[in-house]
PDB file of C-alpha atoms in Angstrom:
ATOM      1  CA  ASP A   1       0.000   0.000   0.000  1.00 89.00           C
ATOM      2  CA  ILE A   2       1.089   3.569  -0.626  1.00 95.00           C
ATOM      3  CA  GLN A   3       1.170   5.556   2.605  1.00 97.00           C
ATOM      4  CA  MET A   4       0.413   9.261   2.635  1.00 98.00           C
ATOM      5  CA  THR A   5       1.857  11.413   5.426  1.00 98.00           C
ATOM      6  CA  GLN A   6       0.669  14.963   5.983  1.00 98.00           C
ATOM      7  CA  SER A   7       2.436  17.634   7.990  1.00 98.00           C
ATOM      8  CA  PRO A   8       1.690  19.310  10.182  1.00 98.00           C
ATOM      9  CA  SER A   9      -1.169  17.385  11.797  1.00 98.00           C
ATOM     10  CA  SER A  10      -2.569  20.659  13.082  1.00 97.00           C
ATOM     11  CA  LEU A  11      -1.849  24.273  12.428  1.00 96.00           C
ATOM     12  CA  SER A  12      -2.932  27.567  13.969  1.00 97.00           C
ATOM     13  CA  ALA A  13      -3.041  30.620  11.739  1.00 97.00           C
ATOM     14  CA  SER A  14      -4.691  33.999  11.398  1.00 96.00           C
ATOM     15  CA  VAL A  15      -6.923  35.481   8.740  1.00 96.00           C
ATOM     16  CA  GLY A  16      -4.723  36.819   5.972  1.00 97.00           C
ATOM     17  CA  ASP A  17      -1.847  34.405   6.629  1.00 97.00           C
ATOM     18  CA  ARG A  18      -0.215  32.334   3.936  1.00 98.00           C
ATOM     19  CA  VAL A  19      -0.416  28.659   4.845  1.00 98.00           C
ATOM     20  CA  THR A  20       1.300  25.598   3.400  1.00 98.00           C
ATOM     21  CA  ILE A  21       0.395  21.985   4.095  1.00 98.00           C
ATOM     22  CA  THR A  22       2.689  19.169   2.989  1.00 98.00           C
ATOM     23  CA  CYS A  23       1.847  15.652   1.861  1.00 98.00           C
ATOM     24  CA  ARG A  24       4.486  12.975   1.295  1.00 98.00           C
ATOM     25  CA  ALA A  25       3.932   9.646  -0.436  1.00 98.00           C
ATOM     26  CA  SER A  26       5.802   6.489   0.534  1.00 98.00           C
ATOM     27  CA  GLN A  27       6.698   5.981  -3.141  1.00 98.00           C
ATOM     28  CA  SER A  28       6.461   7.990  -6.306  1.00 98.00           C
ATOM     29  CA  ILE A  29       2.886   8.703  -7.386  1.00 98.00           C
ATOM     30  CA  SER A  30       3.664  11.022 -10.310  1.00 97.00           C
ATOM     31  CA  SER A  31       0.940  13.695 -10.131  1.00 97.00           C
ATOM     32  CA  TYR A  32      -1.877  11.434  -8.932  1.00 97.00           C
ATOM     33  CA  LEU A  33      -2.539  13.592  -5.899  1.00 98.00           C
ATOM     34  CA  ASN A  34      -5.745  15.356  -4.882  1.00 98.00           C
ATOM     35  CA  TRP A  35      -6.635  17.690  -2.013  1.00 98.00           C
ATOM     36  CA  TYR A  36      -9.921  17.946  -0.098  1.00 98.00           C
ATOM     37  CA  GLN A  37     -11.341  20.317   2.488  1.00 98.00           C
ATOM     38  CA  GLN A  38     -13.715  19.059   5.163  1.00 98.00           C
ATOM     39  CA  LYS A  39     -15.701  21.137   7.610  1.00 98.00           C
ATOM     40  CA  PRO A  40     -17.260  19.636  10.756  1.00 96.00           C
ATOM     41  CA  GLY A  41     -20.315  17.522  10.032  1.00 96.00           C
ATOM     42  CA  LYS A  42     -19.919  17.920   6.270  1.00 98.00           C
ATOM     43  CA  ALA A  43     -18.675  15.761   3.430  1.00 98.00           C
ATOM     44  CA  PRO A  44     -15.232  16.493   2.006  1.00 98.00           C
ATOM     45  CA  LYS A  45     -14.971  18.920  -0.893  1.00 98.00           C
ATOM     46  CA  LEU A  46     -12.508  18.530  -3.752  1.00 98.00           C
ATOM     47  CA  LEU A  47     -10.128  21.495  -4.007  1.00 98.00           C
ATOM     48  CA  ILE A  48      -7.221  20.396  -6.192  1.00 98.00           C
ATOM     49  CA  TYR A  49      -6.835  17.422  -8.534  1.00 97.00           C
ATOM     50  CA  ALA A  50      -3.829  16.062 -10.396  1.00 97.00           C
ATOM     51  CA  ALA A  51      -1.555  17.865  -7.913  1.00 98.00           C
ATOM     52  CA  SER A  52      -2.083  21.372  -9.264  1.00 98.00           C
ATOM     53  CA  SER A  53      -5.407  21.702 -11.107  1.00 97.00           C
ATOM     54  CA  LEU A  54      -7.989  23.865  -9.364  1.00 98.00           C
ATOM     55  CA  GLN A  55     -11.454  22.321  -9.188  1.00 97.00           C
ATOM     56  CA  SER A  56     -14.178  24.456 -10.722  1.00 96.00           C
ATOM     57  CA  GLY A  57     -15.626  26.974  -8.270  1.00 97.00           C
ATOM     58  CA  VAL A  58     -12.705  26.795  -5.830  1.00 98.00           C
ATOM     59  CA  PRO A  59     -11.172  30.200  -4.997  1.00 98.00           C
ATOM     60  CA  SER A  60      -7.839  30.981  -6.617  1.00 98.00           C
ATOM     61  CA  ARG A  61      -6.168  31.509  -3.233  1.00 98.00           C
ATOM     62  CA  PHE A  62      -5.893  27.706  -3.126  1.00 98.00           C
ATOM     63  CA  SER A  63      -3.048  26.184  -5.101  1.00 98.00           C
ATOM     64  CA  GLY A  64      -1.253  22.866  -5.266  1.00 98.00           C
ATOM     65  CA  SER A  65       2.182  21.806  -6.403  1.00 98.00           C
ATOM     66  CA  GLY A  66       4.540  18.865  -6.464  1.00 98.00           C
ATOM     67  CA  SER A  67       5.137  15.578  -8.174  1.00 98.00           C
ATOM     68  CA  GLY A  68       6.736  12.269  -7.347  1.00 98.00           C
ATOM     69  CA  THR A  69       6.601  11.959  -3.567  1.00 98.00           C
ATOM     70  CA  ASP A  70       6.323  15.519  -2.236  1.00 98.00           C
ATOM     71  CA  PHE A  71       3.306  17.780  -2.589  1.00 98.00           C
ATOM     72  CA  THR A  72       2.039  21.009  -1.086  1.00 98.00           C
ATOM     73  CA  LEU A  73      -1.286  22.752  -0.702  1.00 98.00           C
ATOM     74  CA  THR A  74      -0.985  26.504  -0.276  1.00 98.00           C
ATOM     75  CA  ILE A  75      -3.633  28.982   0.797  1.00 98.00           C
ATOM     76  CA  SER A  76      -2.313  32.404  -0.154  1.00 97.00           C
ATOM     77  CA  SER A  77      -4.427  34.522   2.193  1.00 96.00           C
ATOM     78  CA  LEU A  78      -6.535  32.713   4.759  1.00 97.00           C
ATOM     79  CA  GLN A  79     -10.193  33.579   4.924  1.00 96.00           C
ATOM     80  CA  PRO A  80     -12.517  32.791   7.846  1.00 95.00           C
ATOM     81  CA  GLU A  81     -14.249  30.059   5.847  1.00 96.00           C
ATOM     82  CA  ASP A  82     -10.940  28.243   5.248  1.00 97.00           C
ATOM     83  CA  PHE A  83     -10.617  26.966   8.803  1.00 93.00           C
ATOM     84  CA  ALA A  84     -11.226  23.255   8.313  1.00 97.00           C
ATOM     85  CA  THR A  85      -9.437  19.923   7.987  1.00 98.00           C
ATOM     86  CA  TYR A  86      -7.521  19.205   4.797  1.00 98.00           C
ATOM     87  CA  TYR A  87      -6.768  15.783   3.344  1.00 98.00           C
ATOM     88  CA  CYS A  88      -4.489  14.667   0.564  1.00 98.00           C
ATOM     89  CA  GLN A  89      -5.363  11.554  -1.448  1.00 98.00           C
ATOM     90  CA  GLN A  90      -3.358   9.507  -3.919  1.00 98.00           C
ATOM     91  CA  SER A  91      -4.876   7.623  -6.816  1.00 95.00           C
ATOM     92  CA  TYR A  92      -1.729   6.164  -8.351  1.00 95.00           C
ATOM     93  CA  SER A  93      -2.441   2.764  -6.820  1.00 91.00           C
ATOM     94  CA  THR A  94      -5.987   2.270  -5.589  1.00 88.00           C
ATOM     95  CA  ILE A  95      -6.779   5.119  -3.195  1.00 94.00           C
ATOM     96  CA  THR A  96      -5.205   6.260   0.056  1.00 97.00           C
ATOM     97  CA  PHE A  97      -5.873   9.349   2.139  1.00 98.00           C
ATOM     98  CA  GLY A  98      -3.490  11.216   4.374  1.00 98.00           C
ATOM     99  CA  GLN A  99      -4.288  11.516   8.065  1.00 98.00           C
ATOM    100  CA  GLY A 100      -5.501  15.087   7.721  1.00 98.00           C
ATOM    101  CA  THR A 101      -4.315  18.550   8.758  1.00 98.00           C
ATOM    102  CA  ARG A 102      -6.547  20.547  11.052  1.00 98.00           C
ATOM    103  CA  LEU A 103      -6.322  24.275  10.381  1.00 98.00           C
ATOM    104  CA  GLU A 104      -7.427  26.326  13.379  1.00 96.00           C
ATOM    105  CA  ILE A 105      -7.839  29.983  14.096  1.00 89.00           C
ATOM    106  CA  LYS A 106      -5.012  31.528  16.089  1.00 88.00           C
TER     107      LYS A 106
ATOM    108  CA  GLN B   1     -26.511  18.518 -11.282  1.00 95.00           C
ATOM    109  CA  ILE B   2     -24.855  15.497  -9.709  1.00 97.00           C
ATOM    110  CA  THR B   3     -26.183  14.290  -6.371  1.00 98.00           C
ATOM    111  CA  LEU B   4     -25.584  11.160  -4.318  1.00 98.00           C
ATOM    112  CA  LYS B   5     -27.291   9.883  -1.203  1.00 98.00           C
ATOM    113  CA  GLU B   6     -26.394   7.015   1.069  1.00 98.00           C
ATOM    114  CA  SER B   7     -29.015   4.846   2.733  1.00 98.00           C
ATOM    115  CA  GLY B   8     -28.976   1.870   5.038  1.00 97.00           C
ATOM    116  CA  PRO B   9     -29.238   0.887   8.686  1.00 98.00           C
ATOM    117  CA  THR B  10     -28.049   3.268  11.356  1.00 98.00           C
ATOM    118  CA  LEU B  11     -27.412   0.466  13.843  1.00 98.00           C
ATOM    119  CA  VAL B  12     -26.013  -3.010  13.249  1.00 98.00           C
ATOM    120  CA  LYS B  13     -24.975  -5.700  15.687  1.00 98.00           C
ATOM    121  CA  PRO B  14     -21.478  -7.171  15.841  1.00 98.00           C
ATOM    122  CA  THR B  15     -20.925 -10.023  13.346  1.00 97.00           C
ATOM    123  CA  GLN B  16     -23.818  -8.838  11.167  1.00 98.00           C
ATOM    124  CA  THR B  17     -23.474  -7.830   7.523  1.00 98.00           C
ATOM    125  CA  LEU B  18     -23.914  -4.169   6.608  1.00 98.00           C
ATOM    126  CA  THR B  19     -25.600  -3.281   3.324  1.00 98.00           C
ATOM    127  CA  LEU B  20     -25.439   0.320   2.154  1.00 98.00           C
ATOM    128  CA  THR B  21     -26.998   1.772  -0.971  1.00 98.00           C
ATOM    129  CA  CYS B  22     -25.819   4.834  -2.848  1.00 98.00           C
ATOM    130  CA  THR B  23     -28.565   6.328  -5.011  1.00 98.00           C
ATOM    131  CA  PHE B  24     -27.390   8.956  -7.454  1.00 98.00           C
ATOM    132  CA  SER B  25     -28.646  11.299 -10.140  1.00 98.00           C
ATOM    133  CA  GLY B  26     -27.146  13.613 -12.713  1.00 97.00           C
ATOM    134  CA  PHE B  27     -24.843  11.036 -14.275  1.00 97.00           C
ATOM    135  CA  SER B  28     -24.867   7.514 -15.651  1.00 96.00           C
ATOM    136  CA  LEU B  29     -22.663   4.704 -14.447  1.00 96.00           C
ATOM    137  CA  SER B  30     -22.541   3.438 -18.009  1.00 94.00           C
ATOM    138  CA  THR B  31     -20.545   6.483 -19.145  1.00 94.00           C
ATOM    139  CA  SER B  32     -16.910   5.783 -19.906  1.00 94.00           C
ATOM    140  CA  GLY B  33     -14.533   6.903 -17.166  1.00 93.00           C
ATOM    141  CA  VAL B  34     -17.157   7.263 -14.459  1.00 96.00           C
ATOM    142  CA  GLY B  35     -17.109   5.451 -11.144  1.00 97.00           C
ATOM    143  CA  VAL B  36     -18.648   5.462  -7.678  1.00 98.00           C
ATOM    144  CA  GLY B  37     -16.602   4.970  -4.557  1.00 98.00           C
ATOM    145  CA  TRP B  38     -17.238   4.359  -0.859  1.00 98.00           C
ATOM    146  CA  ILE B  39     -15.279   6.062   1.885  1.00 98.00           C
ATOM    147  CA  ARG B  40     -15.772   5.977   5.653  1.00 98.00           C
ATOM    148  CA  GLN B  41     -14.761   8.145   8.571  1.00 98.00           C
ATOM    149  CA  PRO B  42     -14.835   6.995  12.196  1.00 98.00           C
ATOM    150  CA  PRO B  43     -15.864   9.738  14.616  1.00 97.00           C
ATOM    151  CA  GLY B  44     -13.035  12.243  14.982  1.00 96.00           C
ATOM    152  CA  LYS B  45     -10.732  10.296  12.676  1.00 98.00           C
ATOM    153  CA  ALA B  46      -9.436  10.420   9.124  1.00 98.00           C
ATOM    154  CA  LEU B  47     -11.054   9.365   5.876  1.00 98.00           C
ATOM    155  CA  GLU B  48     -10.580   5.747   4.792  1.00 98.00           C
ATOM    156  CA  TRP B  49     -11.266   4.576   1.256  1.00 97.00           C
ATOM    157  CA  LEU B  50     -13.202   1.299   1.012  1.00 98.00           C
ATOM    158  CA  ALA B  51     -14.147   0.383  -2.540  1.00 98.00           C
ATOM    159  CA  LEU B  52     -14.735   1.680  -6.040  1.00 97.00           C
ATOM    160  CA  ILE B  53     -16.671   0.456  -9.069  1.00 97.00           C
ATOM    161  CA  TYR B  54     -16.277   1.807 -12.583  1.00 96.00           C
ATOM    162  CA  TRP B  55     -18.627   2.055 -15.536  1.00 96.00           C
ATOM    163  CA  ASP B  56     -17.141  -1.121 -17.051  1.00 96.00           C
ATOM    164  CA  ASP B  57     -17.721  -3.080 -13.805  1.00 96.00           C
ATOM    165  CA  ASP B  58     -14.041  -2.903 -12.852  1.00 96.00           C
ATOM    166  CA  LYS B  59     -13.957  -3.165  -9.057  1.00 97.00           C
ATOM    167  CA  ARG B  60     -11.252  -2.063  -6.639  1.00 96.00           C
ATOM    168  CA  TYR B  61     -11.075  -2.715  -2.904  1.00 97.00           C
ATOM    169  CA  SER B  62      -9.039  -1.517   0.032  1.00 97.00           C
ATOM    170  CA  PRO B  63      -6.417  -4.243   0.541  1.00 95.00           C
ATOM    171  CA  SER B  64      -6.969  -4.270   4.301  1.00 96.00           C
ATOM    172  CA  LEU B  65     -10.738  -4.794   3.985  1.00 98.00           C
ATOM    173  CA  LYS B  66     -10.976  -6.672   0.711  1.00 97.00           C
ATOM    174  CA  SER B  67     -12.086  -9.955   2.264  1.00 98.00           C
ATOM    175  CA  ARG B  68     -15.110  -8.276   3.877  1.00 98.00           C
ATOM    176  CA  LEU B  69     -16.312  -6.013   1.060  1.00 98.00           C
ATOM    177  CA  THR B  70     -18.436  -6.444  -2.041  1.00 98.00           C
ATOM    178  CA  ILE B  71     -19.428  -3.597  -4.348  1.00 98.00           C
ATOM    179  CA  THR B  72     -22.037  -3.907  -7.096  1.00 98.00           C
ATOM    180  CA  LYS B  73     -23.936  -1.577  -9.375  1.00 98.00           C
ATOM    181  CA  ASP B  74     -27.419  -1.431 -10.840  1.00 97.00           C
ATOM    182  CA  THR B  75     -27.140   0.959 -13.749  1.00 96.00           C
ATOM    183  CA  SER B  76     -30.868   0.927 -14.474  1.00 95.00           C
ATOM    184  CA  LYS B  77     -31.660   2.043 -10.921  1.00 97.00           C
ATOM    185  CA  ASN B  78     -28.716   4.457 -10.620  1.00 97.00           C
ATOM    186  CA  GLN B  79     -27.543   2.658  -7.515  1.00 98.00           C
ATOM    187  CA  VAL B  80     -24.338   1.233  -6.111  1.00 98.00           C
ATOM    188  CA  VAL B  81     -24.473  -1.207  -3.212  1.00 98.00           C
ATOM    189  CA  LEU B  82     -21.697  -1.916  -0.714  1.00 98.00           C
ATOM    190  CA  THR B  83     -21.805  -4.890   1.625  1.00 98.00           C
ATOM    191  CA  MET B  84     -19.423  -5.343   4.532  1.00 98.00           C
ATOM    192  CA  THR B  85     -19.443  -8.599   6.441  1.00 98.00           C
ATOM    193  CA  ASN B  86     -18.621  -9.391  10.051  1.00 98.00           C
ATOM    194  CA  MET B  87     -19.198  -5.905  11.415  1.00 98.00           C
ATOM    195  CA  ASP B  88     -17.334  -4.869  14.562  1.00 98.00           C
ATOM    196  CA  PRO B  89     -17.623  -1.817  16.845  1.00 98.00           C
ATOM    197  CA  VAL B  90     -14.457  -0.423  15.230  1.00 98.00           C
ATOM    198  CA  ASP B  91     -16.453  -0.180  11.989  1.00 98.00           C
ATOM    199  CA  THR B  92     -18.613   2.532  13.537  1.00 98.00           C
ATOM    200  CA  ALA B  93     -18.263   5.446  11.154  1.00 98.00           C
ATOM    201  CA  THR B  94     -19.920   7.826   8.758  1.00 98.00           C
ATOM    202  CA  TYR B  95     -20.035   6.124   5.377  1.00 98.00           C
ATOM    203  CA  TYR B  96     -19.891   8.271   2.234  1.00 98.00           C
ATOM    204  CA  CYS B  97     -20.348   7.475  -1.419  1.00 98.00           C
ATOM    205  CA  ALA B  98     -18.798   9.683  -4.064  1.00 98.00           C
ATOM    206  CA  HIS B  99     -18.754  10.190  -7.832  1.00 98.00           C
ATOM    207  CA  VAL B 100     -15.390   9.379  -9.336  1.00 96.00           C
ATOM    208  CA  THR B 101     -14.008  11.132 -12.404  1.00 91.00           C
ATOM    209  CA  THR B 102     -10.791   9.582 -13.625  1.00 81.00           C
ATOM    210  CA  ASP B 103      -8.874   9.549 -10.341  1.00 82.00           C
ATOM    211  CA  PHE B 104     -10.612  11.953  -8.004  1.00 93.00           C
ATOM    212  CA  LEU B 105     -13.800  12.137  -5.969  1.00 96.00           C
ATOM    213  CA  ASP B 106     -15.562  15.252  -7.154  1.00 96.00           C
ATOM    214  CA  TYR B 107     -19.083  14.875  -5.766  1.00 98.00           C
ATOM    215  CA  TRP B 108     -19.925  13.390  -2.394  1.00 98.00           C
ATOM    216  CA  GLY B 109     -23.073  12.283  -0.642  1.00 98.00           C
ATOM    217  CA  GLN B 110     -23.971  13.708   2.751  1.00 98.00           C
ATOM    218  CA  GLY B 111     -22.868  10.533   4.525  1.00 98.00           C
ATOM    219  CA  THR B 112     -24.688   8.138   6.794  1.00 98.00           C
ATOM    220  CA  LEU B 113     -23.615   7.262  10.330  1.00 98.00           C
ATOM    221  CA  VAL B 114     -23.514   3.552  11.067  1.00 98.00           C
ATOM    222  CA  THR B 115     -23.091   2.438  14.657  1.00 98.00           C
ATOM    223  CA  VAL B 116     -22.040  -1.107  15.489  1.00 98.00           C
ATOM    224  CA  SER B 117     -23.243  -2.133  18.904  1.00 97.00           C
ATOM    225  CA  SER B 118     -25.031  -4.990  20.572  1.00 97.00           C
TER     226      SER B 118
END
């Protein structure tokens, strides 16, 4: 199985901050990496697919980069509605999710 | 407009078999490239992928749960059914189904909480 490791597990930040979340795969997954946002009591929402493609309707302050084993999700200027848990997911070999990164208000 | 909704029991007893149905609209599971997947999330924990079925009946399962899972589709009813055998309290979770495009899950159901308890 391909393991996905996110860092940090939790993060405190303020509105307007630039935030980066990292996801590392246990082996190369090319660009088969997607990012999701989940708010409490809600289903996850797709933000980024294929490592760097922005899903339709997602604000441009979200961006993704990386290939191979190392990937990042960046939020350029945090908004109040961005405080949530973020998951990476690989689809190179079946599907695996990372353990999540909880983004909290400082 | 693509929508999905999960249905099934909210409470099952240990050792029982869980059957969940995903009823969807806005797409056809006979369209090339389309799939439906199941994902679960124990309370306060991370997402865990369970199974996936594609338009051509290709089926994929989580290696750790493969022996307990079966996924099927009924294209005429726009439904995908997941069965999980030998339920245990650790299987208590919210179970989601999702529309799959190529390699990502772009539309999700609201989820259904299944509790395993005697």
